[in-house]
Amino acid sequence: MTVEFADSKRFTKVYFDGEPVQELHRRLFRLHFRILSRAKSKEELLKALRQIEIKVSRGLVYKWLAERGYLKAELKTKLKRYKLSEEAIEEVIKECQKLGYLDDEREGKLFIRGQMRKGYGPQMIAYKLTQKAPELKEMAESAMTEEEQQEAIKKWIGKKLRGDDLSDLKVKQRLYRFLKSKGFDDEPIRRHLFLD
């Protein structure tokens, strides 16, 4: 009954009596291999692995959350890259939510505000937010009010006109394509370009 390790580039495979148990990230678990090698049974090894995985996951999540806010889905994706178990990931994320370190609604609102500051329209904001966290689809759909959209379109038109005549059809078409690429709705764009 022995614990063996087989190294690859970034990961180390853990074996118990020749049977593969799990892959571990070498850099994250390098201080814990000695503890794992002392396991006398498979149950003892799995218990030690679970405790160490939670400890490592918690350290990573706290470090990342100290740098900036994350959505739950983003953290899960980042942790899965290190081949951590689903149970350890879920436990650490629940712990962070309970402590108030992780709040999808707050981060979603901050993301929307940041994208609005960059000049994106509601369609682009909704697309980007649902790419990050599909469960925030409802929040993404009501991302921008009609007035905010009108104001942003006015700013972009003023910035992109570059002294061109707005009555020229080619200029209007260029602006229309640009504003659509920024994610604005058809009706407000047409109202500004073709009805004024």
PDB file of C-alpha atoms in Angstrom:
ATOM      1  CA  MET A   1       0.000   0.000   0.000  1.00  0.00           C
ATOM      2  CA  THR A   2       1.997   2.912  -1.323  1.00  0.00           C
ATOM      3  CA  VAL A   3       1.341   6.372  -2.668  1.00  0.00           C
ATOM      4  CA  GLU A   4       3.248   7.157  -5.871  1.00  0.00           C
ATOM      5  CA  PHE A   5       3.634  10.326  -7.906  1.00  0.00           C
ATOM      6  CA  ALA A   6       4.209  10.647 -11.663  1.00  0.00           C
ATOM      7  CA  ASP A   7       5.230  14.089 -12.898  1.00  0.00           C
ATOM      8  CA  SER A   8       4.304  15.706 -16.177  1.00  0.00           C
ATOM      9  CA  LYS A   9       4.904  19.286 -17.253  1.00  0.00           C
ATOM     10  CA  ARG A  10       2.427  21.089 -14.970  1.00  0.00           C
ATOM     11  CA  PHE A  11       0.591  18.302 -13.199  1.00  0.00           C
ATOM     12  CA  THR A  12       1.503  15.364 -10.993  1.00  0.00           C
ATOM     13  CA  LYS A  13      -0.581  12.185 -11.037  1.00  0.00           C
ATOM     14  CA  VAL A  14      -1.203  10.587  -7.661  1.00  0.00           C
ATOM     15  CA  TYR A  15      -1.414   6.780  -7.571  1.00  0.00           C
ATOM     16  CA  PHE A  16      -2.390   4.499  -4.710  1.00  0.00           C
ATOM     17  CA  ASP A  17      -1.249   0.892  -5.216  1.00  0.00           C
ATOM     18  CA  GLY A  18      -0.822   1.532  -8.931  1.00  0.00           C
ATOM     19  CA  GLU A  19      -4.381   2.865  -9.304  1.00  0.00           C
ATOM     20  CA  PRO A  20      -4.672   6.521 -10.429  1.00  0.00           C
ATOM     21  CA  VAL A  21      -6.400   8.715  -7.852  1.00  0.00           C
ATOM     22  CA  GLN A  22      -6.109  12.305  -9.059  1.00  0.00           C
ATOM     23  CA  GLU A  23      -4.012  14.854 -10.944  1.00  0.00           C
ATOM     24  CA  LEU A  24      -2.617  17.764  -8.940  1.00  0.00           C
ATOM     25  CA  HIS A  25      -1.067  21.030 -10.050  1.00  0.00           C
ATOM     26  CA  ARG A  26       2.635  20.743  -9.186  1.00  0.00           C
ATOM     27  CA  ARG A  27       3.208  24.349  -8.139  1.00  0.00           C
ATOM     28  CA  LEU A  28       0.116  24.566  -5.923  1.00  0.00           C
ATOM     29  CA  PHE A  29       0.575  21.220  -4.174  1.00  0.00           C
ATOM     30  CA  ARG A  30       4.377  21.068  -3.943  1.00  0.00           C
ATOM     31  CA  LEU A  31       4.365  21.648  -0.167  1.00  0.00           C
ATOM     32  CA  HIS A  32       1.730  18.977   0.424  1.00  0.00           C
ATOM     33  CA  PHE A  33       3.184  15.936  -1.368  1.00  0.00           C
ATOM     34  CA  ARG A  34       4.963  14.791   1.805  1.00  0.00           C
ATOM     35  CA  ILE A  35       1.645  14.723   3.715  1.00  0.00           C
ATOM     36  CA  LEU A  36      -0.018  12.762   0.911  1.00  0.00           C
ATOM     37  CA  SER A  37       2.823  10.229   0.723  1.00  0.00           C
ATOM     38  CA  ARG A  38       2.246   9.277   4.394  1.00  0.00           C
ATOM     39  CA  ALA A  39      -1.302   8.005   3.746  1.00  0.00           C
ATOM     40  CA  LYS A  40      -1.767   4.357   4.761  1.00  0.00           C
ATOM     41  CA  SER A  41      -5.101   3.712   3.049  1.00  0.00           C
ATOM     42  CA  LYS A  42      -6.983   5.057   0.052  1.00  0.00           C
ATOM     43  CA  GLU A  43      -9.639   6.601   2.330  1.00  0.00           C
ATOM     44  CA  GLU A  44      -6.954   8.420   4.302  1.00  0.00           C
ATOM     45  CA  LEU A  45      -5.402   9.666   1.054  1.00  0.00           C
ATOM     46  CA  LEU A  46      -8.755  10.914  -0.282  1.00  0.00           C
ATOM     47  CA  LYS A  47      -9.527  12.665   3.010  1.00  0.00           C
ATOM     48  CA  ALA A  48      -6.126  14.388   3.014  1.00  0.00           C
ATOM     49  CA  LEU A  49      -6.540  15.333  -0.660  1.00  0.00           C
ATOM     50  CA  ARG A  50      -9.935  16.902   0.020  1.00  0.00           C
ATOM     51  CA  GLN A  51      -8.628  18.972   2.941  1.00  0.00           C
ATOM     52  CA  ILE A  52      -5.592  20.137   0.995  1.00  0.00           C
ATOM     53  CA  GLU A  53      -7.674  20.954  -2.099  1.00  0.00           C
ATOM     54  CA  ILE A  54     -10.012  23.134  -0.045  1.00  0.00           C
ATOM     55  CA  LYS A  55      -7.036  24.900   1.533  1.00  0.00           C
ATOM     56  CA  VAL A  56      -5.387  25.501  -1.853  1.00  0.00           C
ATOM     57  CA  SER A  57      -8.676  26.608  -3.460  1.00  0.00           C
ATOM     58  CA  ARG A  58      -9.367  29.016  -0.607  1.00  0.00           C
ATOM     59  CA  GLY A  59      -5.895  30.535  -0.946  1.00  0.00           C
ATOM     60  CA  LEU A  60      -6.294  31.054  -4.690  1.00  0.00           C
ATOM     61  CA  VAL A  61      -9.788  32.533  -4.410  1.00  0.00           C
ATOM     62  CA  TYR A  62      -8.824  34.936  -1.606  1.00  0.00           C
ATOM     63  CA  LYS A  63      -5.794  36.075  -3.587  1.00  0.00           C
ATOM     64  CA  TRP A  64      -7.875  36.694  -6.726  1.00  0.00           C
ATOM     65  CA  LEU A  65     -10.691  38.436  -4.840  1.00  0.00           C
ATOM     66  CA  ALA A  66      -8.153  40.731  -3.161  1.00  0.00           C
ATOM     67  CA  GLU A  67      -7.095  41.921  -6.623  1.00  0.00           C
ATOM     68  CA  ARG A  68     -10.591  42.562  -8.056  1.00  0.00           C
ATOM     69  CA  GLY A  69     -14.184  41.376  -7.927  1.00  0.00           C
ATOM     70  CA  TYR A  70     -15.178  38.223  -9.790  1.00  0.00           C
ATOM     71  CA  LEU A  71     -18.381  36.557 -10.830  1.00  0.00           C
ATOM     72  CA  LYS A  72     -19.015  33.052  -9.495  1.00  0.00           C
ATOM     73  CA  ALA A  73     -18.780  31.529 -12.986  1.00  0.00           C
ATOM     74  CA  GLU A  74     -15.423  33.241 -13.615  1.00  0.00           C
ATOM     75  CA  LEU A  75     -13.945  31.840 -10.399  1.00  0.00           C
ATOM     76  CA  LYS A  76     -15.192  28.332 -11.183  1.00  0.00           C
ATOM     77  CA  THR A  77     -13.594  28.487 -14.629  1.00  0.00           C
ATOM     78  CA  LYS A  78     -10.279  29.703 -13.211  1.00  0.00           C
ATOM     79  CA  LEU A  79     -10.211  27.022 -10.509  1.00  0.00           C
ATOM     80  CA  LYS A  80     -11.051  24.226 -12.967  1.00  0.00           C
ATOM     81  CA  ARG A  81      -7.878  25.041 -14.909  1.00  0.00           C
ATOM     82  CA  TYR A  82      -5.935  23.756 -11.902  1.00  0.00           C
ATOM     83  CA  LYS A  83      -7.909  20.450 -11.959  1.00  0.00           C
ATOM     84  CA  LEU A  84      -9.335  20.997  -8.484  1.00  0.00           C
ATOM     85  CA  SER A  85     -12.307  18.842  -7.513  1.00  0.00           C
ATOM     86  CA  GLU A  86     -15.837  20.155  -7.995  1.00  0.00           C
ATOM     87  CA  GLU A  87     -16.617  19.639  -4.283  1.00  0.00           C
ATOM     88  CA  ALA A  88     -13.670  21.785  -3.158  1.00  0.00           C
ATOM     89  CA  ILE A  89     -14.577  24.523  -5.640  1.00  0.00           C
ATOM     90  CA  GLU A  90     -18.237  24.567  -4.545  1.00  0.00           C
ATOM     91  CA  GLU A  91     -17.345  24.610  -0.858  1.00  0.00           C
ATOM     92  CA  VAL A  92     -14.963  27.558  -1.210  1.00  0.00           C
ATOM     93  CA  ILE A  93     -17.401  29.514  -3.384  1.00  0.00           C
ATOM     94  CA  LYS A  94     -20.251  28.968  -0.894  1.00  0.00           C
ATOM     95  CA  GLU A  95     -17.938  30.102   1.897  1.00  0.00           C
ATOM     96  CA  CYS A  96     -17.055  33.287  -0.008  1.00  0.00           C
ATOM     97  CA  GLN A  97     -20.725  34.022  -0.730  1.00  0.00           C
ATOM     98  CA  LYS A  98     -21.607  33.512   2.928  1.00  0.00           C
ATOM     99  CA  LEU A  99     -18.855  35.932   3.992  1.00  0.00           C
ATOM    100  CA  GLY A 100     -19.988  38.487   1.393  1.00  0.00           C
ATOM    101  CA  TYR A 101     -16.777  38.354  -0.649  1.00  0.00           C
ATOM    102  CA  LEU A 102     -18.603  37.058  -3.708  1.00  0.00           C
ATOM    103  CA  ASP A 103     -21.804  38.707  -4.970  1.00  0.00           C
ATOM    104  CA  ASP A 104     -22.832  38.126  -8.590  1.00  0.00           C
ATOM    105  CA  GLU A 105     -25.455  40.860  -8.582  1.00  0.00           C
ATOM    106  CA  ARG A 106     -23.002  43.496  -7.336  1.00  0.00           C
ATOM    107  CA  GLU A 107     -20.309  42.432  -9.798  1.00  0.00           C
ATOM    108  CA  GLY A 108     -22.841  42.308 -12.649  1.00  0.00           C
ATOM    109  CA  LYS A 109     -23.923  45.896 -11.945  1.00  0.00           C
ATOM    110  CA  LEU A 110     -20.298  47.046 -11.772  1.00  0.00           C
ATOM    111  CA  PHE A 111     -19.551  45.289 -15.060  1.00  0.00           C
ATOM    112  CA  ILE A 112     -22.568  46.928 -16.733  1.00  0.00           C
ATOM    113  CA  ARG A 113     -21.562  50.358 -15.447  1.00  0.00           C
ATOM    114  CA  GLY A 114     -18.000  49.854 -16.695  1.00  0.00           C
ATOM    115  CA  GLN A 115     -19.173  48.810 -20.155  1.00  0.00           C
ATOM    116  CA  MET A 116     -21.526  51.806 -20.322  1.00  0.00           C
ATOM    117  CA  ARG A 117     -18.596  54.081 -19.453  1.00  0.00           C
ATOM    118  CA  LYS A 118     -16.683  52.558 -22.365  1.00  0.00           C
ATOM    119  CA  GLY A 119     -19.568  53.488 -24.659  1.00  0.00           C
ATOM    120  CA  TYR A 120     -21.111  50.107 -25.394  1.00  0.00           C
ATOM    121  CA  GLY A 121     -24.809  49.687 -26.122  1.00  0.00           C
ATOM    122  CA  PRO A 122     -27.272  47.353 -24.397  1.00  0.00           C
ATOM    123  CA  GLN A 123     -26.953  44.494 -26.899  1.00  0.00           C
ATOM    124  CA  MET A 124     -23.159  44.333 -26.578  1.00  0.00           C
ATOM    125  CA  ILE A 125     -23.322  44.640 -22.785  1.00  0.00           C
ATOM    126  CA  ALA A 126     -25.907  41.842 -22.601  1.00  0.00           C
ATOM    127  CA  TYR A 127     -23.784  39.632 -24.869  1.00  0.00           C
ATOM    128  CA  LYS A 128     -20.593  40.184 -22.852  1.00  0.00           C
ATOM    129  CA  LEU A 129     -22.327  39.672 -19.511  1.00  0.00           C
ATOM    130  CA  THR A 130     -24.028  36.440 -20.584  1.00  0.00           C
ATOM    131  CA  GLN A 131     -20.652  35.191 -21.843  1.00  0.00           C
ATOM    132  CA  LYS A 132     -19.215  35.749 -18.368  1.00  0.00           C
ATOM    133  CA  ALA A 133     -22.230  34.529 -16.364  1.00  0.00           C
ATOM    134  CA  PRO A 134     -25.245  33.042 -18.190  1.00  0.00           C
ATOM    135  CA  GLU A 135     -27.332  33.164 -15.005  1.00  0.00           C
ATOM    136  CA  LEU A 136     -27.300  36.997 -15.171  1.00  0.00           C
ATOM    137  CA  LYS A 137     -29.259  37.078 -18.438  1.00  0.00           C
ATOM    138  CA  GLU A 138     -32.205  39.034 -16.962  1.00  0.00           C
ATOM    139  CA  MET A 139     -29.898  41.683 -15.523  1.00  0.00           C
ATOM    140  CA  ALA A 140     -28.148  41.997 -18.871  1.00  0.00           C
ATOM    141  CA  GLU A 141     -31.377  42.535 -20.789  1.00  0.00           C
ATOM    142  CA  SER A 142     -32.307  45.563 -18.689  1.00  0.00           C
ATOM    143  CA  ALA A 143     -28.768  46.917 -18.730  1.00  0.00           C
ATOM    144  CA  MET A 144     -29.398  50.367 -20.188  1.00  0.00           C
ATOM    145  CA  THR A 145     -32.351  52.737 -20.129  1.00  0.00           C
ATOM    146  CA  GLU A 146     -33.600  54.518 -23.254  1.00  0.00           C
ATOM    147  CA  GLU A 147     -32.258  57.876 -22.001  1.00  0.00           C
ATOM    148  CA  GLU A 148     -28.795  56.456 -21.311  1.00  0.00           C
ATOM    149  CA  GLN A 149     -28.775  54.933 -24.778  1.00  0.00           C
ATOM    150  CA  GLN A 150     -29.771  58.266 -26.373  1.00  0.00           C
ATOM    151  CA  GLU A 151     -27.023  60.092 -24.454  1.00  0.00           C
ATOM    152  CA  ALA A 152     -24.351  57.564 -25.462  1.00  0.00           C
ATOM    153  CA  ILE A 153     -25.415  57.707 -29.129  1.00  0.00           C
ATOM    154  CA  LYS A 154     -25.192  61.524 -29.086  1.00  0.00           C
ATOM    155  CA  LYS A 155     -21.661  61.333 -27.653  1.00  0.00           C
ATOM    156  CA  TRP A 156     -20.530  58.825 -30.290  1.00  0.00           C
ATOM    157  CA  ILE A 157     -22.054  60.841 -33.139  1.00  0.00           C
ATOM    158  CA  GLY A 158     -20.320  63.992 -31.888  1.00  0.00           C
ATOM    159  CA  LYS A 159     -17.026  62.143 -31.570  1.00  0.00           C
ATOM    160  CA  LYS A 160     -17.178  60.286 -34.893  1.00  0.00           C
ATOM    161  CA  LEU A 161     -18.477  63.058 -37.157  1.00  0.00           C
ATOM    162  CA  ARG A 162     -14.975  64.580 -37.546  1.00  0.00           C
ATOM    163  CA  GLY A 163     -16.334  67.648 -39.295  1.00  0.00           C
ATOM    164  CA  ASP A 164     -18.299  65.576 -41.814  1.00  0.00           C
ATOM    165  CA  ASP A 165     -21.751  66.681 -42.889  1.00  0.00           C
ATOM    166  CA  LEU A 166     -24.455  64.640 -41.142  1.00  0.00           C
ATOM    167  CA  SER A 167     -26.827  65.180 -44.054  1.00  0.00           C
ATOM    168  CA  ASP A 168     -24.584  63.040 -46.309  1.00  0.00           C
ATOM    169  CA  LEU A 169     -26.042  59.525 -46.675  1.00  0.00           C
ATOM    170  CA  LYS A 170     -22.613  57.798 -46.683  1.00  0.00           C
ATOM    171  CA  VAL A 171     -21.693  59.461 -43.384  1.00  0.00           C
ATOM    172  CA  LYS A 172     -25.013  58.336 -41.887  1.00  0.00           C
ATOM    173  CA  GLN A 173     -24.443  54.778 -43.095  1.00  0.00           C
ATOM    174  CA  ARG A 174     -20.920  54.747 -41.631  1.00  0.00           C
ATOM    175  CA  LEU A 175     -22.212  56.020 -38.286  1.00  0.00           C
ATOM    176  CA  TYR A 176     -25.089  53.519 -38.351  1.00  0.00           C
ATOM    177  CA  ARG A 177     -22.689  50.579 -38.869  1.00  0.00           C
ATOM    178  CA  PHE A 178     -20.388  51.875 -36.140  1.00  0.00           C
ATOM    179  CA  LEU A 179     -23.198  52.329 -33.600  1.00  0.00           C
ATOM    180  CA  LYS A 180     -24.599  48.867 -34.405  1.00  0.00           C
ATOM    181  CA  SER A 181     -21.138  47.383 -33.821  1.00  0.00           C
ATOM    182  CA  LYS A 182     -21.122  49.062 -30.394  1.00  0.00           C
ATOM    183  CA  GLY A 183     -24.348  47.226 -29.545  1.00  0.00           C
ATOM    184  CA  PHE A 184     -26.999  49.938 -29.751  1.00  0.00           C
ATOM    185  CA  ASP A 185     -30.608  49.220 -30.721  1.00  0.00           C
ATOM    186  CA  ASP A 186     -31.921  50.097 -34.210  1.00  0.00           C
ATOM    187  CA  GLU A 187     -34.644  52.520 -33.220  1.00  0.00           C
ATOM    188  CA  PRO A 188     -32.540  55.005 -31.199  1.00  0.00           C
ATOM    189  CA  ILE A 189     -29.852  55.000 -33.905  1.00  0.00           C
ATOM    190  CA  ARG A 190     -32.390  55.685 -36.655  1.00  0.00           C
ATOM    191  CA  ARG A 191     -34.036  58.375 -34.549  1.00  0.00           C
ATOM    192  CA  HIS A 192     -30.723  60.239 -34.251  1.00  0.00           C
ATOM    193  CA  LEU A 193     -29.424  59.716 -37.764  1.00  0.00           C
ATOM    194  CA  PHE A 194     -32.449  59.702 -40.029  1.00  0.00           C
ATOM    195  CA  LEU A 195     -35.282  61.504 -38.226  1.00  0.00           C
ATOM    196  CA  ASP A 196     -33.407  64.592 -36.984  1.00  0.00           C
TER     197      ASP A 196
END
